CSV table of C-alpha atoms and ligand atoms in Angstrom, one decimal:
chain,number,residue,atom,x,y,z
A,1,MET,CA,4.2,-19.9,24.4
A,2,ARG,CA,8.3,-19.1,25.2
A,3,PHE,CA,9.1,-17.1,22.0
A,4,GLN,CA,7.6,-13.6,21.5
A,5,ARG,CA,8.7,-11.2,18.7
A,6,VAL,CA,11.9,-8.8,19.7
A,7,LYS,CA,11.0,-5.6,21.2
A,8,GLY,CA,10.3,-2.9,18.0
A,9,THR,CA,9.6,-5.9,15.1
A,10,ARG,CA,6.1,-6.4,13.6
A,11,ASP,CA,4.3,-9.6,12.1
A,12,ILE,CA,3.0,-8.4,9.0
A,13,LEU,CA,-0.4,-10.8,8.5
A,14,PRO,CA,-2.0,-11.4,5.5
A,15,LEU,CA,-4.2,-8.4,5.3
A,16,GLU,CA,-1.1,-6.3,6.1
A,17,ALA,CA,0.8,-8.2,3.7
A,18,LEU,CA,-1.6,-8.0,0.9
A,19,ALA,CA,-1.9,-4.0,1.3
A,20,ARG,CA,2.0,-3.7,1.1
A,21,ARG,CA,1.9,-5.7,-1.5
A,22,GLU,CA,-0.8,-3.6,-3.5
A,23,LEU,CA,1.2,-0.6,-1.9
A,24,GLU,CA,4.4,-1.5,-3.6
A,25,GLN,CA,2.6,-2.4,-7.1
A,26,LEU,CA,1.1,1.1,-7.4
A,27,VAL,CA,4.5,2.6,-6.6
A,28,PHE,CA,6.4,0.0,-9.3
A,29,SER,CA,4.0,1.2,-11.7
A,30,ARG,CA,4.1,4.8,-11.2
A,31,LEU,CA,7.8,5.0,-10.7
A,32,SER,CA,8.9,2.5,-13.7
A,33,ARG,CA,6.8,5.3,-16.2
A,34,SER,CA,9.3,7.7,-14.9
A,35,GLY,CA,12.6,5.8,-15.6
A,36,PHE,CA,13.2,4.2,-12.3
A,37,GLN,CA,14.6,1.1,-12.1
A,38,PRO,CA,14.5,-1.5,-9.3
A,39,ILE,CA,17.7,-2.1,-7.1
A,40,HIS,CA,18.3,-4.1,-4.1
A,41,THR,CA,21.3,-4.0,-1.8
A,42,PRO,CA,22.6,-6.1,0.9
A,43,THR,CA,20.9,-6.2,4.5
A,44,PHE,CA,23.8,-5.3,6.0
A,45,GLU,CA,27.5,-3.5,5.5
A,46,LYS,CA,30.5,-2.4,6.6
A,47,PHE,CA,29.3,-0.1,9.8
A,48,GLU,CA,32.6,2.9,8.1
A,49,LEU,CA,29.7,3.0,5.4
A,50,TYR,CA,27.1,4.6,7.3
A,51,GLN,CA,29.4,6.1,9.9
A,52,ARG,CA,30.7,8.1,7.0
A,53,SER,CA,28.0,9.0,5.0
A,54,THR,CA,24.7,8.9,7.4
A,55,GLY,CA,27.3,10.6,9.5
A,56,GLU,CA,29.0,10.6,12.5
A,57,SER,CA,27.1,13.2,14.5
A,58,SER,CA,23.5,11.7,13.7
A,59,ASP,CA,21.2,10.0,15.9
A,60,ILE,CA,20.9,7.0,13.4
A,61,VAL,CA,24.8,6.5,14.0
A,62,ILE,CA,25.6,7.6,17.4
A,63,LYS,CA,22.3,5.8,18.8
A,64,GLU,CA,20.4,3.7,16.9
A,65,MET,CA,22.7,1.2,14.5
A,66,TYR,CA,22.1,-2.6,15.0
A,67,ARG,CA,25.8,-2.7,14.8
A,68,PHE,CA,27.9,-6.2,15.2
A,69,GLN,CA,31.0,-8.3,14.6
A,70,ASP,CA,30.4,-11.3,12.4
A,71,MET,CA,32.7,-14.1,12.9
A,72,GLY,CA,35.8,-13.1,11.1
A,73,GLY,CA,36.1,-10.0,13.4
A,74,ARG,CA,34.5,-7.5,11.0
A,75,ASP,CA,32.7,-4.4,11.6
A,76,LEU,CA,29.3,-4.5,10.3
A,77,ALA,CA,25.8,-2.8,10.6
A,78,LEU,CA,22.3,-3.9,9.4
A,79,ARG,CA,21.1,-1.3,7.0
A,80,PRO,CA,19.4,1.7,8.8
A,81,GLU,CA,18.5,3.8,5.5
A,82,GLY,CA,19.1,3.2,1.9
A,83,THR,CA,20.9,6.2,0.2
A,84,PRO,CA,24.4,5.5,1.3
A,85,SER,CA,24.1,1.5,0.1
A,86,VAL,CA,22.6,2.6,-3.1
A,87,MET,CA,25.6,5.3,-3.7
A,88,ARG,CA,28.0,2.4,-2.9
A,89,ALA,CA,26.5,0.0,-5.5
A,90,ILE,CA,26.4,2.9,-8.1
A,91,LEU,CA,30.3,3.6,-7.5
A,92,GLU,CA,31.5,-0.3,-7.0
A,93,ASN,CA,29.2,-1.6,-9.8
A,94,HIS,CA,30.0,1.5,-11.9
A,95,ILE,CA,26.3,2.3,-13.0
A,96,LYS,CA,26.3,4.7,-16.0
A,97,LEU,CA,24.8,8.0,-14.8
A,98,PRO,CA,22.4,9.5,-14.3
A,99,VAL,CA,20.5,7.0,-13.2
A,100,ARG,CA,17.3,6.5,-11.3
A,101,LEU,CA,16.5,3.9,-9.0
A,102,TRP,CA,14.0,2.7,-6.7
A,103,TYR,CA,13.9,0.0,-3.9
A,104,SER,CA,11.4,-1.3,-1.1
A,105,MET,CA,14.0,-2.5,1.6
A,106,SER,CA,14.0,-3.2,5.2
A,107,MET,CA,15.4,-0.6,7.3
A,108,PHE,CA,16.8,-1.4,11.0
A,109,ARG,CA,16.9,1.7,14.1
A,110,GLN,CA,17.2,0.7,17.5
A,111,ASP,CA,15.2,3.8,18.4
A,112,LYS,CA,12.5,3.6,21.0
A,113,PRO,CA,9.4,1.8,20.1
A,114,GLN,CA,5.9,3.6,19.7
A,115,LYS,CA,3.6,4.1,17.1
A,116,GLY,CA,4.8,4.8,13.6
A,117,ARG,CA,8.3,3.9,15.3
A,118,TYR,CA,9.6,0.6,14.8
A,119,ARG,CA,13.1,-1.2,15.1
A,120,GLU,CA,12.5,-3.0,11.6
A,121,HIS,CA,10.4,-1.1,9.3
A,122,THR,CA,10.4,-0.7,5.2
A,123,GLN,CA,11.2,2.1,3.4
A,124,ILE,CA,10.5,2.8,-0.2
A,125,GLY,CA,12.9,5.0,-1.6
A,126,ALA,CA,13.6,6.8,-4.8
A,127,GLU,CA,17.1,7.9,-5.9
A,128,ILE,CA,17.9,10.4,-9.2
A,129,VAL,CA,21.5,10.5,-9.4
A,130,GLY,CA,23.9,12.4,-11.5
A,131,GLU,CA,21.8,15.5,-12.0
A,132,ALA,CA,22.7,18.3,-10.4
A,133,GLU,CA,19.4,20.6,-11.5
A,134,PRO,CA,16.7,22.1,-9.3
A,135,GLU,CA,14.3,20.4,-11.8
A,136,ALA,CA,15.2,16.8,-10.5
A,137,ASP,CA,14.2,18.1,-6.8
A,138,ALA,CA,11.0,19.7,-8.5
A,139,GLU,CA,10.0,16.2,-10.8
A,140,LEU,CA,10.8,14.4,-7.6
A,141,ILE,CA,8.6,16.2,-5.2
A,142,LYS,CA,5.5,16.5,-8.0
A,143,LEU,CA,6.4,12.0,-8.1
A,144,GLY,CA,5.7,12.2,-3.9
A,145,PHE,CA,2.9,14.3,-4.2
A,146,ASP,CA,1.0,12.5,-6.8
A,147,LEU,CA,2.0,9.1,-5.0
A,148,PHE,CA,0.7,10.2,-1.6
A,149,SER,CA,-2.3,11.8,-3.0
A,150,GLU,CA,-3.3,8.6,-5.0
A,151,ILE,CA,-2.7,6.6,-1.7
A,152,GLY,CA,-4.5,8.7,0.4
A,153,ILE,CA,-2.4,10.3,3.1
A,154,ASP,CA,-4.7,11.7,5.8
A,155,GLY,CA,-3.9,15.3,6.3
A,156,MET,CA,-0.7,15.6,4.2
A,157,TYR,CA,1.0,18.5,3.9
A,158,MET,CA,4.7,19.2,2.9
A,159,GLU,CA,8.0,21.1,4.8
A,160,LEU,CA,10.4,22.5,2.1
A,161,ASN,CA,14.0,24.1,3.1
A,162,SER,CA,17.7,24.8,1.6
A,163,ILE,CA,20.3,24.1,3.7
A,164,GLY,CA,22.8,25.6,1.5
A,165,CYS,CA,26.1,24.2,0.2
A,166,ARG,CA,29.8,23.6,1.4
A,167,GLU,CA,30.2,27.5,0.2
A,168,CYS,CA,27.4,29.0,2.3
A,169,ARG,CA,27.0,26.5,5.3
A,170,PRO,CA,30.3,27.4,7.1
A,171,THR,CA,29.4,30.8,7.4
A,172,TYR,CA,25.9,30.2,8.2
A,173,GLN,CA,27.2,27.8,10.9
A,174,VAL,CA,29.7,30.1,12.4
A,175,LYS,CA,26.7,32.8,12.9
A,176,LEU,CA,24.5,30.1,14.3
A,177,VAL,CA,27.3,29.0,17.0
A,178,ASN,CA,27.7,32.4,17.8
A,179,PHE,CA,24.1,32.7,18.5
A,180,LEU,CA,24.0,29.4,20.7
A,181,LYS,CA,27.0,30.3,22.7
A,182,LYS,CA,25.0,33.4,23.8
A,183,HIS,CA,22.0,30.7,25.1
A,184,SER,CA,24.4,27.7,25.7
A,185,SER,CA,23.0,27.7,29.5
A,186,GLU,CA,19.4,27.6,28.6
A,187,MET,CA,19.6,25.5,26.2
A,188,CYS,CA,19.5,21.0,26.8
A,189,GLU,CA,22.3,19.1,27.6
A,190,GLU,CA,21.9,17.8,24.5
A,191,CYS,CA,21.5,20.9,22.1
A,192,ARG,CA,25.3,21.7,23.6
A,193,VAL,CA,26.4,18.7,22.0
A,194,ARG,CA,24.5,19.3,19.1
A,195,MET,CA,26.3,22.7,19.2
A,196,GLU,CA,29.7,21.0,18.8
A,197,ARG,CA,28.9,18.3,16.7
A,198,ASN,CA,26.4,19.3,14.0
A,199,PRO,CA,24.8,23.1,15.2
A,200,LEU,CA,21.9,22.9,12.4
A,201,ARG,CA,21.0,19.8,14.2
A,202,VAL,CA,19.6,21.9,17.3
A,203,PHE,CA,16.9,22.3,15.2
A,204,ASP,CA,16.0,19.0,15.8
A,205,CYS,CA,15.3,19.3,19.6
A,206,LYS,CA,12.0,19.1,20.9
A,207,VAL,CA,12.5,20.6,24.5
A,208,ALA,CA,10.3,23.8,24.8
A,209,SER,CA,12.7,26.0,25.9
A,210,CYS,CA,15.1,25.1,23.2
A,211,GLN,CA,12.3,25.6,20.9
A,212,ASP,CA,11.9,29.2,22.1
A,213,ILE,CA,15.3,30.1,22.0
A,214,LEU,CA,15.7,29.0,18.3
A,215,LYS,CA,12.7,30.9,17.1
A,216,SER,CA,15.1,34.1,17.0
A,217,ALA,CA,18.2,32.2,15.9
A,218,PRO,CA,19.3,33.6,12.6
A,219,SER,CA,18.2,31.6,9.5
A,220,GLN,CA,19.9,29.7,6.8
A,221,ARG,CA,17.8,30.9,4.4
A,222,ASP,CA,19.4,34.6,5.1
A,223,HIS,CA,22.3,33.3,4.6
A,224,LEU,CA,22.4,31.3,1.0
A,225,CYS,CA,25.1,32.0,-1.4
A,226,LYS,CA,23.8,33.2,-4.8
A,227,GLU,CA,23.9,29.5,-6.5
A,228,CYS,CA,22.1,27.8,-3.8
A,229,LYS,CA,19.3,30.9,-3.9
A,230,GLU,CA,18.8,30.4,-7.6
A,231,HIS,CA,18.9,27.0,-6.7
A,232,PHE,CA,16.1,27.0,-4.3
A,233,ASP,CA,14.3,29.8,-6.3
A,234,LYS,CA,13.9,27.4,-9.5
A,235,VAL,CA,13.0,24.0,-7.3
A,236,LYS,CA,10.0,26.1,-5.7
A,237,LYS,CA,9.3,27.8,-9.0
A,238,GLY,CA,8.9,23.8,-10.2
A,239,ILE,CA,6.8,22.9,-7.7
A,240,SER,CA,4.5,26.2,-8.1
A,241,ALA,CA,4.2,25.1,-11.6
A,242,PHE,CA,2.5,21.7,-10.6
A,243,ASN,CA,0.7,23.4,-8.4
A,244,ILE,CA,1.8,21.5,-5.3
A,245,PRO,CA,0.7,23.1,-2.1
A,246,TYR,CA,4.2,23.5,0.9
A,247,GLN,CA,5.3,25.5,3.4
A,248,GLU,CA,8.6,26.7,3.7
A,249,ASN,CA,9.9,25.9,7.0
A,250,ASP,CA,13.4,27.3,7.4
A,251,ARG,CA,13.8,25.5,10.6
A,252,LEU,CA,13.6,21.9,8.5
A,253,VAL,CA,17.1,20.5,8.3
A,254,ARG,CA,16.7,16.6,8.5
A,255,GLY,CA,18.6,13.8,10.7
A,256,LEU,CA,21.2,13.0,8.3
A,257,ASP,CA,24.6,14.7,7.6
A,258,TYR,CA,24.9,14.2,4.0
A,259,TYR,CA,22.4,16.7,2.8
A,260,SER,CA,23.1,19.8,0.9
A,261,ARG,CA,20.8,22.4,-0.6
A,262,THR,CA,16.8,20.9,-1.0
A,263,VAL,CA,15.4,19.3,1.9
A,264,ILE,CA,11.6,17.7,2.1
A,265,GLU,CA,9.4,16.1,4.5
A,266,PHE,CA,5.8,14.8,3.7
A,267,LYS,CA,3.7,14.8,7.0
A,268,SER,CA,0.4,13.7,7.8
A,269,THR,CA,-1.6,15.2,10.7
A,270,SER,CA,-3.2,11.9,11.6
A,271,LEU,CA,0.1,10.1,12.7
A,272,GLY,CA,0.9,11.9,16.2
A,273,ALA,CA,4.5,12.6,17.2
A,274,GLN,CA,6.2,10.5,14.3
A,275,ASP,CA,4.4,12.1,11.9
A,276,ALA,CA,6.7,12.3,9.2
A,277,VAL,CA,5.6,10.1,6.4
A,278,CYS,CA,8.3,10.6,3.5
A,279,GLY,CA,11.7,12.8,4.0
A,280,GLY,CA,14.5,13.4,1.3
A,281,GLY,CA,16.6,16.2,0.0
A,282,ARG,CA,19.5,16.6,-2.1
A,283,TYR,CA,23.3,15.0,-1.5
A,284,ASP,CA,25.7,16.2,-4.0
A,285,TYR,CA,28.5,15.3,-1.7
A,286,LEU,CA,27.7,12.0,-0.5
A,287,ALA,CA,29.8,10.1,-3.6
A,288,GLU,CA,32.6,12.2,-2.5
A,289,GLU,CA,32.6,11.5,1.1
A,290,MET,CA,32.8,7.8,0.0
A,291,GLY,CA,35.9,8.5,-1.4
A,292,GLY,CA,34.1,8.5,-4.8
A,293,PRO,CA,34.0,11.1,-7.9
A,294,HIS,CA,31.6,14.1,-7.2
A,295,ILE,CA,27.9,13.0,-8.2
A,296,PRO,CA,25.1,15.0,-7.5
A,297,GLY,CA,21.8,13.1,-6.2
A,298,THR,CA,18.3,13.9,-5.0
A,299,GLY,CA,16.0,11.4,-3.3
A,300,PHE,CA,13.2,10.2,-1.2
A,301,ALA,CA,12.1,7.8,1.3
A,302,PHE,CA,9.0,6.6,2.7
A,303,GLY,CA,7.8,4.7,5.3
A,304,VAL,CA,5.4,1.8,4.1
A,305,GLU,CA,4.0,1.5,8.0
A,306,ARG,CA,3.5,4.9,8.2
A,307,ALA,CA,2.2,5.5,4.8
A,308,LEU,CA,-0.5,3.0,5.9
A,309,LEU,CA,-1.3,3.7,9.2
A,310,ALA,CA,-1.4,7.6,7.6
A,311,SER,CA,-4.0,6.3,4.3
A,312,LYS,CA,-6.3,3.6,6.7
A,313,GLY,CA,-9.9,5.0,6.5
A,314,GLU,CA,-9.7,7.0,3.4
A,315,GLY,CA,-7.1,4.5,1.9
A,316,ILE,CA,-6.9,2.2,-1.3
A,317,PHE,CA,-5.4,-0.7,0.8
A,318,THR,CA,-8.0,-1.8,3.1
A,319,TYR,CA,-8.7,-5.4,2.8
A,320,GLU,CA,-11.5,-7.7,3.6
A,321,GLN,CA,-10.9,-11.1,5.7
A,322,PRO,CA,-9.0,-13.0,2.2
A,323,THR,CA,-11.7,-15.3,1.0
A,324,ILE,CA,-11.2,-18.4,-1.3
A,325,ALA,CA,-12.9,-18.1,-5.2
A,326,LEU,CA,-13.5,-22.2,-5.2
A,327,LEU,CA,-12.8,-24.6,-2.9
A,328,ILE,CA,-13.6,-28.1,-3.9
A,329,LEU,CA,-14.8,-30.8,-1.7
A,330,PRO,CA,-14.1,-34.4,-2.4
A,331,LEU,CA,-16.7,-36.6,-1.3
A,332,GLY,CA,-14.4,-40.0,-0.3
A,333,SER,CA,-10.4,-40.8,-0.6
A,334,ASP,CA,-10.7,-41.5,-4.9
A,335,ALA,CA,-12.2,-38.1,-5.1
A,336,THR,CA,-9.5,-36.4,-3.4
A,337,SER,CA,-6.6,-37.5,-5.6
A,338,PHE,CA,-9.2,-36.9,-8.5
A,339,ALA,CA,-10.0,-33.0,-7.0
A,340,LEU,CA,-6.0,-32.8,-6.4
A,341,ASP,CA,-5.9,-33.1,-10.7
A,342,LEU,CA,-8.3,-31.3,-11.1
A,343,VAL,CA,-7.3,-28.5,-8.9
A,344,PHE,CA,-3.8,-27.7,-11.0
A,345,LYS,CA,-5.9,-27.9,-14.3
A,346,LEU,CA,-8.1,-24.9,-12.8
A,347,ARG,CA,-5.3,-23.3,-11.7
A,348,LYS,CA,-3.1,-23.8,-15.1
A,349,ALA,CA,-6.7,-22.3,-16.9
A,350,GLY,CA,-6.1,-19.1,-14.9
A,351,LEU,CA,-8.6,-19.7,-11.7
A,352,GLU,CA,-7.9,-19.9,-7.8
A,353,ALA,CA,-8.6,-22.7,-6.2
A,354,LEU,CA,-8.4,-24.7,-3.6
A,355,VAL,CA,-8.9,-28.9,-2.3
A,356,GLU,CA,-10.3,-29.5,1.2
A,357,PHE,CA,-8.6,-32.7,2.5
A,358,ARG,CA,-10.2,-32.7,5.8
A,359,SER,CA,-12.9,-35.9,5.0
A,360,GLY,CA,-16.2,-36.0,6.1
A,361,GLY,CA,-20.1,-36.0,5.2
A,362,LEU,CA,-21.2,-33.1,3.1
A,363,SER,CA,-22.9,-30.9,5.2
A,364,ARG,CA,-20.1,-31.0,7.7
A,365,MET,CA,-17.6,-30.2,4.7
A,366,LEU,CA,-20.0,-27.4,3.8
A,367,LYS,CA,-20.0,-25.6,7.0
A,368,ARG,CA,-16.0,-25.9,6.9
A,369,ALA,CA,-16.2,-24.4,3.4
A,370,ALA,CA,-18.5,-21.3,5.0
A,371,SER,CA,-15.9,-20.6,7.9
A,372,ARG,CA,-12.9,-20.7,5.1
A,373,ASN,CA,-14.6,-18.4,3.6
A,374,ALA,CA,-15.2,-20.1,0.6
A,375,ARG,CA,-17.3,-18.0,-2.5
A,376,LYS,CA,-18.2,-21.2,-4.3
A,377,VAL,CA,-17.7,-24.7,-3.6
A,378,LEU,CA,-17.5,-27.3,-6.3
A,379,ILE,CA,-18.6,-31.3,-5.3
A,380,VAL,CA,-16.9,-34.2,-6.4
A,381,GLY,CA,-17.9,-37.3,-5.6
A,382,GLU,CA,-18.3,-40.6,-7.3
A,383,ASP,CA,-20.8,-40.0,-9.5
A,384,GLU,CA,-19.4,-36.5,-10.7
A,385,MET,CA,-16.0,-38.2,-11.4
A,386,ALA,CA,-18.2,-41.2,-13.6
A,387,SER,CA,-19.9,-38.8,-15.4
A,388,GLY,CA,-17.3,-35.5,-15.8
A,389,VAL,CA,-20.3,-33.1,-14.5
A,390,PHE,CA,-19.9,-31.6,-11.2
A,391,ILE,CA,-22.2,-29.3,-8.8
A,392,LEU,CA,-21.4,-26.0,-8.2
A,393,ARG,CA,-22.6,-24.2,-5.5
A,394,ASP,CA,-22.7,-20.4,-4.7
A,395,MET,CA,-22.2,-20.2,-0.9
A,396,LYS,CA,-24.2,-17.0,-0.4
A,397,SER,CA,-27.3,-17.9,-2.1
A,398,GLY,CA,-27.1,-21.5,-1.9
A,399,GLU,CA,-28.2,-22.1,-5.5
A,400,GLN,CA,-26.5,-24.9,-7.3
A,401,ARG,CA,-26.1,-26.0,-10.9
A,402,GLU,CA,-24.2,-28.8,-12.9
A,403,LEU,CA,-21.3,-27.9,-14.9
A,404,SER,CA,-18.5,-29.8,-17.4
A,405,PHE,CA,-15.4,-28.9,-16.4
A,406,GLU,CA,-15.0,-26.6,-19.7
A,407,GLU,CA,-18.2,-25.0,-18.5
A,408,LEU,CA,-16.7,-24.8,-15.0
A,409,ILE,CA,-13.8,-22.7,-16.5
A,410,GLU,CA,-15.9,-20.1,-18.5
A,411,SER,CA,-18.3,-19.7,-15.5
A,412,GLN,CA,-15.5,-19.0,-13.2
A,413,ASP,CA,-13.6,-16.7,-15.7
A,414,ALA,CA,-16.8,-14.5,-16.2
A,415,ASP,CA,-17.2,-14.1,-12.7
A,416,SER,CA,-13.7,-13.0,-12.0
A,417,SER,CA,-13.8,-10.5,-14.8
B,1,HAM,P1,14.3,9.2,7.0
B,1,HAM,O1,13.6,11.0,7.1
B,1,HAM,O2,15.4,9.2,8.4
B,1,HAM,O3,15.1,9.0,5.8
B,1,HAM,O4,13.6,8.1,6.9
B,1,HAM,C1,12.2,8.0,5.7
B,1,HAM,C2,11.1,7.7,6.3
B,1,HAM,O5,11.0,6.3,7.2
B,1,HAM,C3,10.3,8.3,7.4
B,1,HAM,O6,9.7,9.6,7.2
B,1,HAM,C4,9.7,7.5,7.8
B,1,HAM,O7,8.1,7.6,7.2
B,1,HAM,C5,10.2,6.2,8.0
B,1,HAM,N1,11.0,5.9,8.8
B,1,HAM,C6,12.2,6.2,9.7
B,1,HAM,N2,12.4,5.5,10.7
B,1,HAM,C7,11.3,5.2,10.7
B,1,HAM,C8,11.0,4.1,12.2
B,1,HAM,N3,11.6,3.6,13.3
B,1,HAM,N4,9.8,3.0,11.7
B,1,HAM,C9,8.9,3.4,10.8
B,1,HAM,N5,9.1,4.3,10.1
B,1,HAM,C10,10.3,4.7,9.9
B,1,HAM,C11,16.0,8.5,4.9
B,1,HAM,O8,16.2,7.7,5.6
B,1,HAM,C12,16.7,8.7,3.7
B,1,HAM,N6,17.9,7.6,3.3
B,1,HAM,C13,16.0,9.3,3.0
B,1,HAM,C14,16.3,9.7,1.5
B,1,HAM,C15,16.2,9.1,0.5
B,1,HAM,N7,17.0,10.9,1.0
B,1,HAM,C16,17.3,10.8,-0.3
B,1,HAM,N8,17.2,9.8,-0.3
């Protein structure tokens, strides 16, 4: 075959597609009970939106964006994450605040593909916009924790940190840069660039020697201003009241530029290198960065692929090969059009049914029905059309019964309940 999928993309085949649909329905039901409304934003936006919000110094913008020019010469980008476009939609459509929004959307990042990391992936996100209170963060964390417990994320744990605000972060950054400068000759090339562009990002470095040096780096936690400290204490108090286990990690900074105060990650020990199932935090300055008013916000998003990978085994979204509840086997061409009419009547009555179009003798058709995983077949020949009484055969037991249309509906209803 001449064509293959583009590197880093995936075909989501029916079994996984069913699991994803079920996952989405679960999230929809849990989040709508908590006041979240669905939103969809465009798959592509102006590149500048992400440059200004996700951040000029973020890996996403520097290395991973699918940036392109359309025929009108516009500088565009495929959506790498949902939060900036949701905030843009709020501002542009004058959505009344506070508001709770959730989405399930494809994201595009040109990162090196590996297990759990794809160039197109789906995120389900939840955003509370217009609330600055720490209780909003605690509620969101509780919602995430309950969801991931229900999904059955293997070896789940949560990390929490506060990265301060406009008041206290600059002072801390000066201290951090002073520390880094002392060690700059021992640090990797990338960390030296981070030091200039966005010093907090050094904590994302995976190089062992840099990690060693960073163990003795000053901690943001010791430099939070009074307001940030109080905010963080209240978030922790809220989470503890819900009995949610967490690890405070003062090196958790997150790879996007808009965060302030609370940052979180839910991780799974079963995922290997790409262990983050969900990331999020507070973004109180994001709206201003986009040229809007001051609008606080907090949210999280999780990767659907990673959530499913981490829930395999004990997850609730495992599917058997799909089956056909009822396959009608018409014997002869007149019977096919009769069967087609019948199948729509059955479907109208709420049943799941299909017609086998390929003709043949009964035994051949029964073989085909078995290979198509039909649970039951309905045999429709000339006699059945004349009498209105059909033969229903259970494919597993081989048991056969004669039924009228009404009896058929009743019996199938009882089977599916
Ligand atoms: P993020 O941590 O960049 O945060 O992405 C959220 C989640 O998406 C990750 O925890 C991971 O499960 C999944 N993910 C990210 N990149 C990939 C990839 N290349 N392949 C597969 N899965 C991936 C955000 O995007 C923020 N917008 C989250 C947020 C919402 N913060 C506040 N509100």
